[in-house]
mmCIF file with all atom_site columns, C-alpha atoms in Angstrom:
data_model
loop_
_atom_site.group_PDB
_atom_site.id
_atom_site.type_symbol
_atom_site.label_atom_id
_atom_site.label_alt_id
_atom_site.label_comp_id
_atom_site.label_asym_id
_atom_site.label_entity_id
_atom_site.label_seq_id
_atom_site.pdbx_PDB_ins_code
_atom_site.Cartn_x
_atom_site.Cartn_y
_atom_site.Cartn_z
_atom_site.occupancy
_atom_site.B_iso_or_equiv
_atom_site.pdbx_formal_charge
_atom_site.auth_seq_id
_atom_site.auth_comp_id
_atom_site.auth_asym_id
_atom_site.auth_atom_id
_atom_site.pdbx_PDB_model_num
ATOM 1   C CA . MET A 1 1   ? -65.805 60.225  153.553 1.00 38.00 ? 1   MET A CA 1
ATOM 2   C CA . LYS A 1 2   ? -63.454 60.179  156.542 1.00 37.00 ? 2   LYS A CA 1
ATOM 3   C CA . LYS A 1 3   ? -60.771 58.501  154.422 1.00 41.00 ? 3   LYS A CA 1
ATOM 4   C CA . LEU A 1 4   ? -61.125 61.183  151.760 1.00 34.00 ? 4   LEU A CA 1
ATOM 5   C CA . ILE A 1 5   ? -60.770 63.990  154.307 1.00 40.00 ? 5   ILE A CA 1
ATOM 6   C CA . LEU A 1 6   ? -57.816 62.277  155.994 1.00 35.00 ? 6   LEU A CA 1
ATOM 7   C CA . SER A 1 7   ? -56.107 61.744  152.634 1.00 38.00 ? 7   SER A CA 1
ATOM 8   C CA . LEU A 1 8   ? -56.663 65.392  151.706 1.00 35.00 ? 8   LEU A CA 1
ATOM 9   C CA . VAL A 1 9   ? -55.197 66.580  155.019 1.00 36.00 ? 9   VAL A CA 1
ATOM 10  C CA . ILE A 1 10  ? -52.130 64.363  154.565 1.00 41.00 ? 10  ILE A CA 1
ATOM 11  C CA . VAL A 1 11  ? -51.557 65.602  151.005 1.00 39.00 ? 11  VAL A CA 1
ATOM 12  C CA . LEU A 1 12  ? -51.899 69.263  152.036 1.00 39.00 ? 12  LEU A CA 1
ATOM 13  C CA . THR A 1 13  ? -49.639 68.788  155.040 1.00 39.00 ? 13  THR A CA 1
ATOM 14  C CA . THR A 1 14  ? -47.018 67.041  152.898 1.00 39.00 ? 14  THR A CA 1
ATOM 15  C CA . ASN A 1 15  ? -47.122 69.845  150.310 1.00 39.00 ? 15  ASN A CA 1
ATOM 16  C CA . THR A 1 16  ? -46.752 72.487  153.012 1.00 40.00 ? 16  THR A CA 1
ATOM 17  C CA . PHE A 1 17  ? -43.826 70.620  154.556 1.00 41.00 ? 17  PHE A CA 1
ATOM 18  C CA . PHE A 1 18  ? -42.148 70.197  151.176 1.00 40.00 ? 18  PHE A CA 1
ATOM 19  C CA . ALA A 1 19  ? -42.608 73.862  150.323 1.00 43.00 ? 19  ALA A CA 1
ATOM 20  C CA . GLN A 1 20  ? -40.898 74.919  153.522 1.00 47.00 ? 20  GLN A CA 1
ATOM 21  C CA . SER A 1 21  ? -37.981 72.543  153.156 1.00 66.00 ? 21  SER A CA 1
ATOM 22  C CA . VAL A 1 22  ? -37.274 72.652  149.422 1.00 81.00 ? 22  VAL A CA 1
ATOM 23  C CA . PHE A 1 23  ? -34.246 74.931  149.912 1.00 86.00 ? 23  PHE A CA 1
ATOM 24  C CA . ASP A 1 24  ? -32.833 73.055  152.905 1.00 85.00 ? 24  ASP A CA 1
ATOM 25  C CA . LYS A 1 25  ? -30.634 70.953  150.606 1.00 88.00 ? 25  LYS A CA 1
ATOM 26  C CA . PHE A 1 26  ? -28.232 73.935  150.540 1.00 88.00 ? 26  PHE A CA 1
ATOM 27  C CA . ASP A 1 27  ? -27.911 74.045  154.333 1.00 87.00 ? 27  ASP A CA 1
ATOM 28  C CA . GLY A 1 28  ? -24.621 72.684  155.627 1.00 84.00 ? 28  GLY A CA 1
ATOM 29  C CA . LEU A 1 29  ? -22.719 72.731  152.325 1.00 84.00 ? 29  LEU A CA 1
ATOM 30  C CA . ASP A 1 30  ? -19.112 73.946  152.556 1.00 89.00 ? 30  ASP A CA 1
ATOM 31  C CA . ASP A 1 31  ? -19.437 76.390  149.675 1.00 88.00 ? 31  ASP A CA 1
ATOM 32  C CA . VAL A 1 32  ? -22.771 77.886  150.829 1.00 88.00 ? 32  VAL A CA 1
ATOM 33  C CA . THR A 1 33  ? -23.196 80.377  153.666 1.00 89.00 ? 33  THR A CA 1
ATOM 34  C CA . THR A 1 34  ? -26.542 79.828  155.361 1.00 89.00 ? 34  THR A CA 1
ATOM 35  C CA . VAL A 1 35  ? -28.681 82.012  157.621 1.00 87.00 ? 35  VAL A CA 1
ATOM 36  C CA . ILE A 1 36  ? -31.898 80.471  158.950 1.00 86.00 ? 36  ILE A CA 1
ATOM 37  C CA . VAL A 1 37  ? -34.120 82.275  161.437 1.00 85.00 ? 37  VAL A CA 1
ATOM 38  C CA . ASN A 1 38  ? -37.256 80.520  162.686 1.00 86.00 ? 38  ASN A CA 1
ATOM 39  C CA . LYS A 1 39  ? -40.443 81.793  164.339 1.00 86.00 ? 39  LYS A CA 1
ATOM 40  C CA . LYS A 1 40  ? -39.094 81.094  167.847 1.00 85.00 ? 40  LYS A CA 1
ATOM 41  C CA . MET A 1 41  ? -36.110 83.385  167.269 1.00 84.00 ? 41  MET A CA 1
ATOM 42  C CA . PHE A 1 42  ? -38.350 86.092  165.806 1.00 82.00 ? 42  PHE A CA 1
ATOM 43  C CA . ALA A 1 43  ? -40.549 85.789  168.922 1.00 82.00 ? 43  ALA A CA 1
ATOM 44  C CA . LEU A 1 44  ? -37.506 86.232  171.168 1.00 83.00 ? 44  LEU A CA 1
ATOM 45  C CA . LEU A 1 45  ? -36.293 89.243  169.172 1.00 78.00 ? 45  LEU A CA 1
ATOM 46  C CA . SER A 1 46  ? -39.727 90.855  169.325 1.00 78.00 ? 46  SER A CA 1
ATOM 47  C CA . LYS A 1 47  ? -39.469 91.053  173.128 1.00 81.00 ? 47  LYS A CA 1
ATOM 48  C CA . MET A 1 48  ? -36.633 93.588  172.945 1.00 76.00 ? 48  MET A CA 1
ATOM 49  C CA . ASP A 1 49  ? -37.137 96.780  174.916 1.00 79.00 ? 49  ASP A CA 1
ATOM 50  C CA . VAL A 1 50  ? -36.704 99.585  172.391 1.00 76.00 ? 50  VAL A CA 1
ATOM 51  C CA . LYS A 1 51  ? -36.477 103.349 172.677 1.00 80.00 ? 51  LYS A CA 1
ATOM 52  C CA . ASP A 1 52  ? -36.239 104.706 169.122 1.00 80.00 ? 52  ASP A CA 1
ATOM 53  C CA . LYS A 1 53  ? -38.873 104.701 166.374 1.00 80.00 ? 53  LYS A CA 1
ATOM 54  C CA . GLU A 1 54  ? -36.784 102.850 163.753 1.00 75.00 ? 54  GLU A CA 1
ATOM 55  C CA . THR A 1 55  ? -36.000 99.954  166.070 1.00 77.00 ? 55  THR A CA 1
ATOM 56  C CA . GLN A 1 56  ? -39.671 99.802  167.088 1.00 79.00 ? 56  GLN A CA 1
ATOM 57  C CA . GLN A 1 57  ? -40.600 99.448  163.389 1.00 78.00 ? 57  GLN A CA 1
ATOM 58  C CA . TYR A 1 58  ? -38.133 96.556  163.179 1.00 77.00 ? 58  TYR A CA 1
ATOM 59  C CA . VAL A 1 59  ? -39.644 94.862  166.244 1.00 81.00 ? 59  VAL A CA 1
ATOM 60  C CA . ASN A 1 60  ? -43.159 95.314  164.835 1.00 81.00 ? 60  ASN A CA 1
ATOM 61  C CA . LEU A 1 61  ? -42.063 93.678  161.573 1.00 82.00 ? 61  LEU A CA 1
ATOM 62  C CA . ILE A 1 62  ? -40.334 90.668  163.114 1.00 83.00 ? 62  ILE A CA 1
ATOM 63  C CA . LYS A 1 63  ? -43.500 89.865  165.057 1.00 84.00 ? 63  LYS A CA 1
ATOM 64  C CA . LYS A 1 64  ? -45.088 89.200  161.648 1.00 86.00 ? 64  LYS A CA 1
ATOM 65  C CA . LEU A 1 65  ? -42.368 86.844  160.350 1.00 87.00 ? 65  LEU A CA 1
ATOM 66  C CA . ASP A 1 66  ? -42.367 83.055  160.533 1.00 89.00 ? 66  ASP A CA 1
ATOM 67  C CA . ASN A 1 67  ? -39.247 81.971  158.687 1.00 88.00 ? 67  ASN A CA 1
ATOM 68  C CA . LEU A 1 68  ? -36.227 83.456  156.958 1.00 88.00 ? 68  LEU A CA 1
ATOM 69  C CA . LYS A 1 69  ? -33.747 81.422  154.942 1.00 90.00 ? 69  LYS A CA 1
ATOM 70  C CA . VAL A 1 70  ? -30.787 82.933  153.134 1.00 89.00 ? 70  VAL A CA 1
ATOM 71  C CA . PHE A 1 71  ? -28.242 80.935  151.136 1.00 91.00 ? 71  PHE A CA 1
ATOM 72  C CA . VAL A 1 72  ? -25.176 82.650  149.661 1.00 91.00 ? 72  VAL A CA 1
ATOM 73  C CA . THR A 1 73  ? -22.517 81.159  147.389 1.00 90.00 ? 73  THR A CA 1
ATOM 74  C CA . GLN A 1 74  ? -19.767 82.150  144.999 1.00 89.00 ? 74  GLN A CA 1
ATOM 75  C CA . SER A 1 75  ? -19.694 78.680  143.446 1.00 88.00 ? 75  SER A CA 1
ATOM 76  C CA . ASP A 1 76  ? -21.028 78.608  139.871 1.00 89.00 ? 76  ASP A CA 1
ATOM 77  C CA . LYS A 1 77  ? -22.159 75.014  140.385 1.00 90.00 ? 77  LYS A CA 1
ATOM 78  C CA . ARG A 1 78  ? -24.167 75.846  143.523 1.00 90.00 ? 78  ARG A CA 1
ATOM 79  C CA . SER A 1 79  ? -25.544 78.989  141.906 1.00 90.00 ? 79  SER A CA 1
ATOM 80  C CA . ASP A 1 80  ? -26.868 76.905  138.995 1.00 91.00 ? 80  ASP A CA 1
ATOM 81  C CA . GLU A 1 81  ? -28.417 74.427  141.469 1.00 92.00 ? 81  GLU A CA 1
ATOM 82  C CA . MET A 1 82  ? -30.056 77.263  143.429 1.00 92.00 ? 82  MET A CA 1
ATOM 83  C CA . LYS A 1 83  ? -31.448 78.749  140.236 1.00 92.00 ? 83  LYS A CA 1
ATOM 84  C CA . ALA A 1 84  ? -32.915 75.401  139.155 1.00 93.00 ? 84  ALA A CA 1
ATOM 85  C CA . VAL A 1 85  ? -34.506 74.748  142.567 1.00 93.00 ? 85  VAL A CA 1
ATOM 86  C CA . ALA A 1 86  ? -35.876 78.315  142.748 1.00 92.00 ? 86  ALA A CA 1
ATOM 87  C CA . ASP A 1 87  ? -37.323 78.114  139.219 1.00 92.00 ? 87  ASP A CA 1
ATOM 88  C CA . LYS A 1 88  ? -39.030 74.816  140.001 1.00 92.00 ? 88  LYS A CA 1
ATOM 89  C CA . TYR A 1 89  ? -40.395 76.167  143.292 1.00 92.00 ? 89  TYR A CA 1
ATOM 90  C CA . ILE A 1 90  ? -41.709 79.343  141.634 1.00 91.00 ? 90  ILE A CA 1
ATOM 91  C CA . LYS A 1 91  ? -43.649 77.315  139.079 1.00 90.00 ? 91  LYS A CA 1
ATOM 92  C CA . SER A 1 92  ? -45.146 74.962  141.665 1.00 89.00 ? 92  SER A CA 1
ATOM 93  C CA . SER A 1 93  ? -46.043 77.472  144.387 1.00 88.00 ? 93  SER A CA 1
ATOM 94  C CA . ALA A 1 94  ? -48.061 80.165  142.564 1.00 84.00 ? 94  ALA A CA 1
ATOM 95  C CA . LEU A 1 95  ? -45.612 82.976  143.227 1.00 91.00 ? 95  LEU A CA 1
ATOM 96  C CA . GLU A 1 96  ? -46.009 86.149  141.173 1.00 91.00 ? 96  GLU A CA 1
ATOM 97  C CA . GLU A 1 97  ? -43.076 88.082  139.769 1.00 91.00 ? 97  GLU A CA 1
ATOM 98  C CA . LEU A 1 98  ? -42.706 91.366  141.612 1.00 87.00 ? 98  LEU A CA 1
ATOM 99  C CA . MET A 1 99  ? -39.521 92.630  140.031 1.00 86.00 ? 99  MET A CA 1
ATOM 100 C CA . ARG A 1 100 ? -36.743 91.620  137.663 1.00 88.00 ? 100 ARG A CA 1
ATOM 101 C CA . MET A 1 101 ? -33.531 93.564  137.205 1.00 86.00 ? 101 MET A CA 1
ATOM 102 C CA . ASN A 1 102 ? -30.214 93.076  135.415 1.00 85.00 ? 102 ASN A CA 1
ATOM 103 C CA . GLU A 1 103 ? -27.372 95.299  136.508 1.00 78.00 ? 103 GLU A CA 1
ATOM 104 C CA . LYS A 1 104 ? -23.599 95.006  136.070 1.00 77.00 ? 104 LYS A CA 1
ATOM 105 C CA . GLY A 1 105 ? -23.659 91.269  135.334 1.00 76.00 ? 105 GLY A CA 1
ATOM 106 C CA . LYS A 1 106 ? -26.040 90.560  138.197 1.00 81.00 ? 106 LYS A CA 1
ATOM 107 C CA . SER A 1 107 ? -29.600 89.311  137.714 1.00 87.00 ? 107 SER A CA 1
ATOM 108 C CA . VAL A 1 108 ? -32.145 89.939  140.483 1.00 87.00 ? 108 VAL A CA 1
ATOM 109 C CA . LYS A 1 109 ? -35.575 88.306  140.514 1.00 90.00 ? 109 LYS A CA 1
ATOM 110 C CA . ILE A 1 110 ? -38.121 88.820  143.276 1.00 89.00 ? 110 ILE A CA 1
ATOM 111 C CA . TYR A 1 111 ? -41.351 86.855  143.554 1.00 92.00 ? 111 TYR A CA 1
ATOM 112 C CA . VAL A 1 112 ? -44.175 87.118  146.086 1.00 90.00 ? 112 VAL A CA 1
ATOM 113 C CA . LYS A 1 113 ? -47.309 85.407  147.255 1.00 90.00 ? 113 LYS A CA 1
ATOM 114 C CA . SER A 1 114 ? -49.763 88.178  148.110 1.00 85.00 ? 114 SER A CA 1
ATOM 115 C CA . GLY A 1 115 ? -51.815 88.453  151.264 1.00 80.00 ? 115 GLY A CA 1
ATOM 116 C CA . ALA A 1 116 ? -55.087 90.255  151.961 1.00 75.00 ? 116 ALA A CA 1
ATOM 117 C CA . SER A 1 117 ? -54.067 93.443  150.132 1.00 78.00 ? 117 SER A CA 1
ATOM 118 C CA . ASP A 1 118 ? -51.699 94.283  147.281 1.00 73.00 ? 118 ASP A CA 1
ATOM 119 C CA . SER A 1 119 ? -48.970 95.419  149.662 1.00 76.00 ? 119 SER A CA 1
ATOM 120 C CA . GLN A 1 120 ? -49.409 92.476  152.084 1.00 86.00 ? 120 GLN A CA 1
ATOM 121 C CA . ILE A 1 121 ? -46.980 89.623  151.470 1.00 88.00 ? 121 ILE A CA 1
ATOM 122 C CA . LYS A 1 122 ? -47.232 86.028  152.730 1.00 90.00 ? 122 LYS A CA 1
ATOM 123 C CA . GLU A 1 123 ? -44.052 84.855  151.072 1.00 90.00 ? 123 GLU A CA 1
ATOM 124 C CA . LEU A 1 124 ? -41.154 86.530  149.329 1.00 89.00 ? 124 LEU A CA 1
ATOM 125 C CA . LEU A 1 125 ? -38.541 84.711  147.268 1.00 92.00 ? 125 LEU A CA 1
ATOM 126 C CA . MET A 1 126 ? -35.497 86.522  145.946 1.00 91.00 ? 126 MET A CA 1
ATOM 127 C CA . PHE A 1 127 ? -32.796 85.069  143.752 1.00 91.00 ? 127 PHE A CA 1
ATOM 128 C CA . VAL A 1 128 ? -29.728 87.131  142.915 1.00 90.00 ? 128 VAL A CA 1
ATOM 129 C CA . GLU A 1 129 ? -27.639 85.434  140.263 1.00 90.00 ? 129 GLU A CA 1
ATOM 130 C CA . GLY A 1 130 ? -24.137 86.803  140.547 1.00 83.00 ? 130 GLY A CA 1
ATOM 131 C CA . GLY A 1 131 ? -21.827 86.845  137.586 1.00 69.00 ? 131 GLY A CA 1
ATOM 132 C CA . GLY A 1 132 ? -18.093 86.240  137.784 1.00 67.00 ? 132 GLY A CA 1
ATOM 133 C CA . LYS A 1 133 ? -16.948 87.047  141.314 1.00 78.00 ? 133 LYS A CA 1
ATOM 134 C CA . GLU A 1 134 ? -20.382 88.252  142.467 1.00 83.00 ? 134 GLU A CA 1
ATOM 135 C CA . GLU A 1 135 ? -22.222 86.162  145.070 1.00 88.00 ? 135 GLU A CA 1
ATOM 136 C CA . SER A 1 136 ? -25.464 84.391  144.258 1.00 90.00 ? 136 SER A CA 1
ATOM 137 C CA . VAL A 1 137 ? -28.147 84.779  146.919 1.00 91.00 ? 137 VAL A CA 1
ATOM 138 C CA . LEU A 1 138 ? -31.309 82.748  147.442 1.00 91.00 ? 138 LEU A CA 1
ATOM 139 C CA . MET A 1 139 ? -33.652 84.167  150.078 1.00 90.00 ? 139 MET A CA 1
ATOM 140 C CA . SER A 1 140 ? -37.023 82.923  151.266 1.00 90.00 ? 140 SER A CA 1
ATOM 141 C CA . LEU A 1 141 ? -39.076 84.996  153.714 1.00 89.00 ? 141 LEU A CA 1
ATOM 142 C CA . ILE A 1 142 ? -42.393 83.711  155.062 1.00 90.00 ? 142 ILE A CA 1
ATOM 143 C CA . GLY A 1 143 ? -44.844 85.579  157.269 1.00 90.00 ? 143 GLY A CA 1
ATOM 144 C CA . ASN A 1 144 ? -47.545 88.174  156.892 1.00 88.00 ? 144 ASN A CA 1
ATOM 145 C CA . PHE A 1 145 ? -45.879 91.520  156.362 1.00 86.00 ? 145 PHE A CA 1
ATOM 146 C CA . ASP A 1 146 ? -46.109 94.692  154.320 1.00 83.00 ? 146 ASP A CA 1
ATOM 147 C CA . LEU A 1 147 ? -43.769 95.213  151.384 1.00 76.00 ? 147 LEU A CA 1
ATOM 148 C CA . ASP A 1 148 ? -42.934 98.722  152.612 1.00 74.00 ? 148 ASP A CA 1
ATOM 149 C CA . GLU A 1 149 ? -41.467 97.263  155.822 1.00 76.00 ? 149 GLU A CA 1
ATOM 150 C CA . LEU A 1 150 ? -38.698 95.349  154.034 1.00 71.00 ? 150 LEU A CA 1
ATOM 151 C CA . SER A 1 151 ? -36.157 98.181  154.066 1.00 66.00 ? 151 SER A CA 1
ATOM 152 C CA . VAL A 1 152 ? -36.258 98.188  157.893 1.00 69.00 ? 152 VAL A CA 1
ATOM 153 C CA . LEU A 1 153 ? -35.546 94.455  157.940 1.00 68.00 ? 153 LEU A CA 1
ATOM 154 C CA . THR A 1 154 ? -32.650 94.661  155.507 1.00 64.00 ? 154 THR A CA 1
ATOM 155 C CA . ASP A 1 155 ? -31.073 97.587  157.390 1.00 64.00 ? 155 ASP A CA 1
ATOM 156 C CA . LYS A 1 156 ? -31.216 95.917  160.796 1.00 66.00 ? 156 LYS A CA 1
ATOM 157 C CA . MET A 1 157 ? -30.280 92.365  159.730 1.00 63.00 ? 157 MET A CA 1
ATOM 158 C CA . ASN A 1 158 ? -27.687 93.373  157.100 1.00 61.00 ? 158 ASN A CA 1
ATOM 159 C CA . LEU A 1 159 ? -28.994 90.713  154.698 1.00 61.00 ? 159 LEU A CA 1
ATOM 160 C CA . PRO A 1 160 ? -27.165 89.772  151.499 1.00 57.00 ? 160 PRO A CA 1
ATOM 161 C CA . GLY A 1 161 ? -29.195 91.215  148.641 1.00 60.00 ? 161 GLY A CA 1
ATOM 162 C CA . GLY A 1 162 ? -30.663 93.791  151.008 1.00 60.00 ? 162 GLY A CA 1
ATOM 163 C CA . ASP A 1 163 ? -29.899 96.698  148.685 1.00 64.00 ? 163 ASP A CA 1
ATOM 164 C CA . ASP A 1 164 ? -32.020 95.051  145.995 1.00 62.00 ? 164 ASP A CA 1
ATOM 165 C CA . LEU A 1 165 ? -34.917 94.601  148.440 1.00 60.00 ? 165 LEU A CA 1
ATOM 166 C CA . LYS A 1 166 ? -34.658 98.265  149.455 1.00 60.00 ? 166 LYS A CA 1
ATOM 167 C CA . LYS A 1 167 ? -35.128 99.262  145.823 1.00 61.00 ? 167 LYS A CA 1
ATOM 168 C CA . VAL A 1 168 ? -38.333 97.216  145.696 1.00 55.00 ? 168 VAL A CA 1
ATOM 169 C CA . SER A 1 169 ? -39.836 98.589  148.896 1.00 53.00 ? 169 SER A CA 1
ATOM 170 C CA . LYS A 1 170 ? -39.019 102.184 147.945 1.00 54.00 ? 170 LYS A CA 1
ATOM 171 C CA . GLY A 1 171 ? -40.352 101.686 144.435 1.00 52.00 ? 171 GLY A CA 1
ATOM 172 C CA . LYS A 1 172 ? -43.750 100.483 145.689 1.00 48.00 ? 172 LYS A CA 1
ATOM 173 C CA . LYS A 1 173 ? -44.463 103.572 147.880 1.00 42.00 ? 173 LYS A CA 1
#
């Protein structure tokens, strides 16, 4: 019985580790701009002394975040690779489609893993497939946050694809 439990723990731990690192293959590539913010950095940011309400909302949100990874490229080859990795991850991780949009040659797909309520999110994955000279953006956000709080995050961190996330958070109110 102990061996069964130990094996189960190892398998679950391995799957969790893989899920968190599946996009790391794009980190450090010359034709990919990468932004990675870990829980420790979010903890440091949450200690800011703030005066205004909007910044306080931002601080309250970042306390709920564990990991943010953003990969941006203009390379068609890298964009195709990102799309393939994202599609495979979506199928294997039980993410639900939240929104899909095509606009001016740009395809935006946003997937989530829900939390305790419909508006609570444990994980958000966004893939923006740029066409022509448009950038492709792959973003993974892990934590326990409310969908309505995303516009605050995108405003303060100036994230690529942030305008698309704003549309989602405003549309869900």
